[in-house]
mmCIF file of C-alpha atoms and ligand atoms in Angstrom:
data_model
loop_
_atom_site.group_PDB
_atom_site.id
_atom_site.type_symbol
_atom_site.label_atom_id
_atom_site.label_comp_id
_atom_site.label_asym_id
_atom_site.label_seq_id
_atom_site.Cartn_x
_atom_site.Cartn_y
_atom_site.Cartn_z
ATOM 1 C CA MET A 1054 1.156 14.729 -0.789
ATOM 2 C CA ALA A 1055 -0.149 16.167 -3.675
ATOM 3 C CA GLN A 1056 0.665 13.673 -6.738
ATOM 4 C CA ILE A 1057 0.476 15.103 -9.880
ATOM 5 C CA SER A 1058 -0.390 13.222 -13.350
ATOM 6 C CA PRO A 1059 1.502 14.611 -16.107
ATOM 7 C CA SER A 1060 -1.106 14.891 -18.898
ATOM 8 C CA ILE A 1061 -0.006 12.639 -22.285
ATOM 9 C CA LEU A 1062 -2.685 14.479 -24.188
ATOM 10 C CA ALA A 1063 -0.117 17.873 -24.531
ATOM 11 C CA ALA A 1064 2.725 14.715 -25.452
ATOM 12 C CA ASP A 1065 4.259 14.373 -28.979
ATOM 13 C CA PHE A 1066 2.491 11.004 -30.060
ATOM 14 C CA ALA A 1067 6.085 10.209 -32.116
ATOM 15 C CA ARG A 1068 8.571 10.447 -28.899
ATOM 16 C CA LEU A 1069 5.732 8.706 -26.520
ATOM 17 C CA GLY A 1070 7.629 6.911 -24.166
ATOM 18 C CA GLU A 1071 10.616 8.777 -23.897
ATOM 19 C CA GLN A 1072 8.984 11.728 -22.254
ATOM 20 C CA VAL A 1073 7.301 8.868 -20.118
ATOM 21 C CA ASP A 1074 9.803 8.819 -18.839
ATOM 22 C CA GLU A 1075 10.998 12.103 -18.766
ATOM 23 C CA ALA A 1076 8.127 12.634 -16.410
ATOM 24 C CA ALA A 1077 8.658 9.690 -14.130
ATOM 25 C CA ARG A 1078 12.088 10.874 -13.658
ATOM 26 C CA GLY A 1079 10.741 14.429 -12.431
ATOM 27 C CA GLY A 1080 9.324 12.280 -9.911
ATOM 28 C CA ALA A 1081 5.816 11.295 -10.873
ATOM 29 C CA GLN A 1082 3.563 7.912 -10.378
ATOM 30 C CA MET A 1083 0.648 8.121 -12.463
ATOM 31 C CA LEU A 1084 0.188 9.094 -16.059
ATOM 32 C CA HIS A 1085 -3.035 10.975 -17.484
ATOM 33 C CA VAL A 1086 -4.934 9.322 -20.334
ATOM 34 C CA ASP A 1087 -7.174 11.383 -21.793
ATOM 35 C CA ALA A 1088 -10.161 9.075 -23.889
ATOM 36 C CA MET A 1089 -12.292 11.307 -25.989
ATOM 37 C CA ASP A 1090 -14.762 10.189 -28.591
ATOM 38 C CA GLY A 1091 -15.923 13.189 -30.682
ATOM 39 C CA HIS A 1092 -19.116 12.702 -28.905
ATOM 40 C CA PHE A 1093 -19.218 13.131 -25.326
ATOM 41 C CA VAL A 1094 -16.827 15.759 -26.188
ATOM 42 C CA PRO A 1095 -16.206 18.354 -29.030
ATOM 43 C CA ASN A 1096 -12.061 16.421 -30.184
ATOM 44 C CA ILE A 1097 -11.498 13.347 -30.921
ATOM 45 C CA SER A 1098 -7.576 11.476 -28.676
ATOM 46 C CA ILE A 1099 -7.179 8.393 -28.118
ATOM 47 C CA GLY A 1100 -7.395 4.925 -26.250
ATOM 48 C CA ILE A 1101 -7.004 1.666 -25.225
ATOM 49 C CA PRO A 1102 -4.429 1.116 -27.639
ATOM 50 C CA VAL A 1103 -2.352 3.371 -26.311
ATOM 51 C CA VAL A 1104 -3.270 2.206 -22.432
ATOM 52 C CA LYS A 1105 -2.061 -1.382 -23.805
ATOM 53 C CA SER A 1106 1.361 0.395 -25.054
ATOM 54 C CA LEU A 1107 1.990 3.166 -21.927
ATOM 55 C CA ARG A 1108 0.990 -0.760 -19.543
ATOM 56 C CA ARG A 1109 3.790 -2.169 -21.736
ATOM 57 C CA TRP A 1110 6.737 0.055 -21.623
ATOM 58 C CA THR A 1111 6.239 2.030 -17.572
ATOM 59 C CA ASP A 1112 4.601 0.947 -14.968
ATOM 60 C CA LEU A 1113 3.609 4.136 -13.477
ATOM 61 C CA VAL A 1114 -0.391 3.943 -12.210
ATOM 62 C CA LEU A 1115 -2.774 4.121 -15.952
ATOM 63 C CA ASP A 1116 -5.141 6.863 -15.120
ATOM 64 C CA CYS A 1117 -7.178 6.816 -18.183
ATOM 65 C CA HIS A 1118 -10.580 9.980 -17.416
ATOM 66 C CA LEU A 1119 -13.196 8.363 -19.427
ATOM 67 C CA MET A 1120 -14.639 12.172 -21.837
ATOM 68 C CA ILE A 1121 -16.975 9.361 -24.007
ATOM 69 C CA SER A 1122 -19.884 9.010 -23.975
ATOM 70 C CA ASN A 1123 -21.463 5.342 -23.083
ATOM 71 C CA PRO A 1124 -18.399 4.171 -20.783
ATOM 72 C CA ASP A 1125 -19.477 1.740 -19.858
ATOM 73 C CA ASN A 1126 -19.258 -0.602 -23.652
ATOM 74 C CA TYR A 1127 -14.911 -0.074 -22.571
ATOM 75 C CA LEU A 1128 -14.372 -0.366 -18.618
ATOM 76 C CA ASP A 1129 -13.682 -4.504 -19.723
ATOM 77 C CA ALA A 1130 -11.924 -2.859 -21.882
ATOM 78 C CA PHE A 1131 -9.304 -0.254 -20.059
ATOM 79 C CA ALA A 1132 -9.421 -2.442 -17.496
ATOM 80 C CA SER A 1133 -8.145 -5.844 -18.702
ATOM 81 C CA SER A 1134 -5.248 -3.733 -20.619
ATOM 82 C CA GLY A 1135 -3.601 -2.121 -17.918
ATOM 83 C CA ALA A 1136 -5.672 1.190 -16.159
ATOM 84 C CA ARG A 1137 -5.699 1.078 -12.527
ATOM 85 C CA MET A 1138 -7.830 4.740 -12.023
ATOM 86 C CA LEU A 1139 -10.766 4.967 -14.038
ATOM 87 C CA THR A 1140 -12.677 7.666 -14.291
ATOM 88 C CA VAL A 1141 -16.100 8.734 -16.125
ATOM 89 C CA HIS A 1142 -18.421 12.296 -16.443
ATOM 90 C CA GLN A 1143 -21.166 12.190 -14.357
ATOM 91 C CA GLU A 1144 -22.460 13.805 -17.152
ATOM 92 C CA ALA A 1145 -22.037 10.561 -19.012
ATOM 93 C CA CYS A 1146 -23.789 7.988 -16.554
ATOM 94 C CA PRO A 1147 -27.299 7.665 -16.160
ATOM 95 C CA HIS A 1148 -26.658 4.724 -13.532
ATOM 96 C CA LEU A 1149 -24.252 6.131 -12.267
ATOM 97 C CA GLY A 1150 -23.540 3.113 -9.405
ATOM 98 C CA ARG A 1151 -24.030 0.462 -11.708
ATOM 99 C CA THR A 1152 -20.832 2.057 -13.126
ATOM 100 C CA VAL A 1153 -19.204 2.879 -10.173
ATOM 101 C CA ASP A 1154 -19.512 -1.276 -9.192
ATOM 102 C CA ARG A 1155 -18.503 -2.088 -12.543
ATOM 103 C CA ILE A 1156 -15.240 0.092 -12.736
ATOM 104 C CA LYS A 1157 -14.333 -1.461 -9.165
ATOM 105 C CA GLU A 1158 -15.401 -4.791 -10.429
ATOM 106 C CA LEU A 1159 -12.379 -4.579 -12.623
ATOM 107 C CA GLY A 1160 -9.762 -3.805 -10.097
ATOM 108 C CA ALA A 1161 -9.743 -0.857 -11.037
ATOM 109 C CA ALA A 1162 -10.031 2.662 -8.520
ATOM 110 C CA ALA A 1163 -13.365 4.393 -9.833
ATOM 111 C CA GLY A 1164 -13.286 8.466 -10.542
ATOM 112 C CA VAL A 1165 -16.911 10.555 -11.251
ATOM 113 C CA ALA A 1166 -15.582 13.996 -13.325
ATOM 114 C CA LEU A 1167 -17.477 17.225 -12.893
ATOM 115 C CA ASN A 1168 -17.930 19.281 -15.683
ATOM 116 C CA PRO A 1169 -17.257 22.575 -14.525
ATOM 117 C CA SER A 1170 -21.271 23.706 -15.044
ATOM 118 C CA THR A 1171 -21.970 20.452 -13.593
ATOM 119 C CA PRO A 1172 -22.851 21.585 -9.597
ATOM 120 C CA LEU A 1173 -21.212 18.870 -6.617
ATOM 121 C CA ALA A 1174 -24.744 17.785 -5.778
ATOM 122 C CA THR A 1175 -25.153 15.817 -8.507
ATOM 123 C CA LEU A 1176 -22.744 13.167 -7.077
ATOM 124 C CA GLU A 1177 -24.603 13.429 -3.171
ATOM 125 C CA GLU A 1178 -25.122 9.641 -3.244
ATOM 126 C CA ILE A 1179 -23.151 8.535 -5.011
ATOM 127 C CA LEU A 1180 -19.885 10.529 -2.872
ATOM 128 C CA PRO A 1181 -19.397 6.783 0.047
ATOM 129 C CA ASP A 1182 -19.092 5.176 -3.116
ATOM 130 C CA VAL A 1183 -15.889 6.398 -5.148
ATOM 131 C CA ASP A 1184 -12.617 5.993 -4.975
ATOM 132 C CA LEU A 1185 -11.287 9.919 -6.697
ATOM 133 C CA VAL A 1186 -14.115 13.202 -7.668
ATOM 134 C CA LEU A 1187 -12.176 14.581 -10.768
ATOM 135 C CA VAL A 1188 -13.027 18.698 -10.553
ATOM 136 C CA MET A 1189 -12.475 19.902 -14.403
ATOM 137 C CA SER A 1190 -11.046 23.642 -14.563
ATOM 138 C CA VAL A 1191 -12.054 23.819 -18.072
ATOM 139 C CA HIS A 1192 -14.624 22.513 -20.120
ATOM 140 C CA PRO A 1193 -13.174 19.580 -21.481
ATOM 141 C CA GLY A 1194 -11.829 18.441 -24.714
ATOM 142 C CA PHE A 1195 -8.979 19.750 -25.546
ATOM 143 C CA GLY A 1196 -5.526 21.150 -24.257
ATOM 144 C CA GLY A 1197 -3.834 23.964 -23.445
ATOM 145 C CA GLN A 1198 -7.315 26.069 -21.723
ATOM 146 C CA SER A 1199 -7.144 29.078 -19.268
ATOM 147 C CA PHE A 1200 -8.072 27.435 -15.946
ATOM 148 C CA LEU A 1201 -11.380 28.355 -14.232
ATOM 149 C CA PRO A 1202 -10.896 29.847 -11.195
ATOM 150 C CA SER A 1203 -14.102 29.213 -9.737
ATOM 151 C CA SER A 1204 -12.695 25.051 -9.043
ATOM 152 C CA ILE A 1205 -11.144 26.766 -7.067
ATOM 153 C CA ASP A 1206 -13.752 26.893 -4.355
ATOM 154 C CA LYS A 1207 -15.617 23.478 -6.025
ATOM 155 C CA VAL A 1208 -12.409 22.016 -5.016
ATOM 156 C CA ALA A 1209 -12.922 23.532 -1.050
ATOM 157 C CA ARG A 1210 -16.354 22.328 -1.028
ATOM 158 C CA LEU A 1211 -16.390 18.785 -2.030
ATOM 159 C CA LYS A 1212 -13.122 18.303 0.639
ATOM 160 C CA ALA A 1213 -16.541 19.845 4.010
ATOM 161 C CA SER A 1214 -17.875 17.215 2.386
ATOM 162 C CA ARG A 1215 -15.243 14.660 2.441
ATOM 163 C CA ARG A 1216 -13.736 16.092 6.023
ATOM 164 C CA GLN A 1217 -17.673 16.541 7.251
ATOM 165 C CA ARG A 1218 -19.038 13.440 5.455
ATOM 166 C CA GLY A 1219 -15.788 11.008 7.342
ATOM 167 C CA LEU A 1220 -15.249 9.903 4.067
ATOM 168 C CA ASN A 1221 -11.922 9.381 2.399
ATOM 169 C CA PHE A 1222 -12.422 9.903 -1.731
ATOM 170 C CA ARG A 1223 -8.924 11.827 -3.000
ATOM 171 C CA ILE A 1224 -9.835 14.483 -5.579
ATOM 172 C CA GLN A 1225 -8.316 15.494 -8.717
ATOM 173 C CA VAL A 1226 -8.153 19.185 -11.015
ATOM 174 C CA ASP A 1227 -8.294 18.714 -14.250
ATOM 175 C CA GLY A 1228 -7.393 22.127 -17.187
ATOM 176 C CA GLY A 1229 -4.931 24.809 -17.345
ATOM 177 C CA VAL A 1230 -2.807 24.157 -13.951
ATOM 178 C CA ASN A 1231 -0.263 24.977 -13.814
ATOM 179 C CA ILE A 1232 2.603 26.518 -10.954
ATOM 180 C CA ASP A 1233 0.419 29.255 -10.831
ATOM 181 C CA ASN A 1234 -3.118 27.856 -9.708
ATOM 182 C CA ALA A 1235 -1.082 24.493 -8.193
ATOM 183 C CA GLY A 1236 -0.325 25.846 -4.730
ATOM 184 C CA PRO A 1237 -4.604 27.593 -3.820
ATOM 185 C CA LEU A 1238 -5.292 24.177 -5.698
ATOM 186 C CA CYS A 1239 -3.973 21.987 -2.953
ATOM 187 C CA GLN A 1240 -4.198 24.076 0.146
ATOM 188 C CA ALA A 1241 -7.722 23.709 -0.934
ATOM 189 C CA GLY A 1242 -7.946 19.997 -0.858
ATOM 190 C CA CYS A 1243 -7.222 19.059 -4.410
ATOM 191 C CA ASP A 1244 -4.914 15.681 -3.631
ATOM 192 C CA ILE A 1245 -3.697 15.202 -7.696
ATOM 193 C CA LEU A 1246 -3.285 17.066 -10.344
ATOM 194 C CA VAL A 1247 -3.469 16.261 -13.430
ATOM 195 C CA ALA A 1248 -1.060 19.095 -16.270
ATOM 196 C CA GLY A 1249 -0.818 18.786 -19.373
ATOM 197 C CA SER A 1250 0.383 21.976 -21.439
ATOM 198 C CA SER A 1251 2.297 22.840 -18.279
ATOM 199 C CA VAL A 1252 4.027 19.468 -18.234
ATOM 200 C CA PHE A 1253 4.555 18.614 -21.809
ATOM 201 C CA ARG A 1254 5.240 21.785 -23.462
ATOM 202 C CA THR A 1255 7.840 23.343 -21.647
ATOM 203 C CA GLY A 1256 11.334 22.466 -22.335
ATOM 204 C CA ASN A 1257 11.625 20.796 -19.525
ATOM 205 C CA ILE A 1258 9.494 18.265 -18.973
ATOM 206 C CA ALA A 1259 10.982 15.925 -15.877
ATOM 207 C CA GLY A 1260 11.938 19.154 -13.932
ATOM 208 C CA ALA A 1261 8.535 20.841 -15.034
ATOM 209 C CA VAL A 1262 7.143 17.584 -12.779
ATOM 210 C CA ARG A 1263 9.643 19.136 -10.004
ATOM 211 C CA GLY A 1264 8.683 22.165 -10.838
ATOM 212 C CA LEU A 1265 4.520 22.085 -9.762
ATOM 213 C CA ALA A 1266 4.439 18.875 -6.780
ATOM 214 C CA ASP A 1267 7.064 21.759 -5.054
ATOM 215 C CA ARG A 1268 4.029 24.078 -5.226
ATOM 216 C CA ALA A 1269 1.574 21.599 -4.691
ATOM 217 C CA ASN A 1270 3.021 20.468 -1.107
ATOM 218 C CA ARG A 1271 4.492 23.876 -0.209
ATOM 219 C CA PRO A 1272 2.362 25.101 2.799
ATOM 220 C CA ALA A 1273 0.212 27.877 2.815
ATOM 221 C CA LEU A 1274 2.673 30.316 3.474
ATOM 222 C CA ALA A 1275 5.022 30.353 0.486
ATOM 223 C CA ASN A 1276 3.251 30.309 -2.021
ATOM 224 C CA ALA A 1277 1.977 33.764 -0.530
HETATM 225 C C1 DX5 B 1468 -8.962 18.384 -21.250
HETATM 226 C C2 DX5 B 1468 -8.534 17.662 -20.614
HETATM 227 C C3 DX5 B 1468 -6.738 17.687 -19.904
HETATM 228 C C4 DX5 B 1468 -6.571 18.019 -21.156
HETATM 229 C C5 DX5 B 1468 -5.369 19.009 -19.312
HETATM 230 O O1 DX5 B 1468 -10.184 17.919 -21.005
HETATM 231 O O2 DX5 B 1468 -9.370 15.943 -19.880
HETATM 232 O O3 DX5 B 1468 -6.822 16.333 -18.696
HETATM 233 O O4 DX5 B 1468 -5.496 17.192 -21.238
HETATM 234 O O5 DX5 B 1468 -4.329 19.894 -19.808
HETATM 235 P P1 DX5 B 1468 -3.992 21.228 -19.952
HETATM 236 O O6 DX5 B 1468 -3.246 20.384 -17.979
HETATM 237 O O7 DX5 B 1468 -3.007 21.460 -20.983
HETATM 238 O O8 DX5 B 1468 -4.511 22.413 -19.517
HETATM 239 ZN ZN1 ZN B 1469 -7.585 14.427 -18.101
#
């Protein structure tokens, strides 16, 4: 079953706890937390204090996406604040194996993200060691951007490589995910859909999570 990871970047931060509870009522089992540093990406968002507050508020798995330079310097702080999944960018990590090992030592699931223009081949050596691969379907840095359709083929190729090599990492897609592309993405092999605007900007957060999960897990013919 594919899962939905609502991205709180699109939430109303003055009502964050309440909106997180609505997402949980819709069946969300995790929450996507986007940390941006104004350096790796051209935007600044949220970070460790928000992860700490969320950990006290909810039991949902905190899925932290680090769009930051030098993520190694912050892994311990994110993990001790309650992050259970920590995803770093391949483009930000010159010693990716060391970074992935450290995330696992800290007891979190280790994810590696790829920008849209970064080829899958850059992960060839690390794939056996990762718990998750995040395929970015927008250029990272902002919510509310349009989905890049080429991501669907990238997911399919990643799934094929997972099968050929007998690996079992999860495949996550992030950026512009909505009710129209949720089905095709999951049929291609996506296990976790990250969704910001299409969950928190709808006026019915719980209903939006349910709707996405429904599309994600419908058999292919029903999506036609
Ligand atoms: C973009 C972030 C995404 C963002 C997705 O750089 O990594 O997680 O919140 O937002 P939507 O779903 O609105 O594209
Ligand atoms: Zn993200």
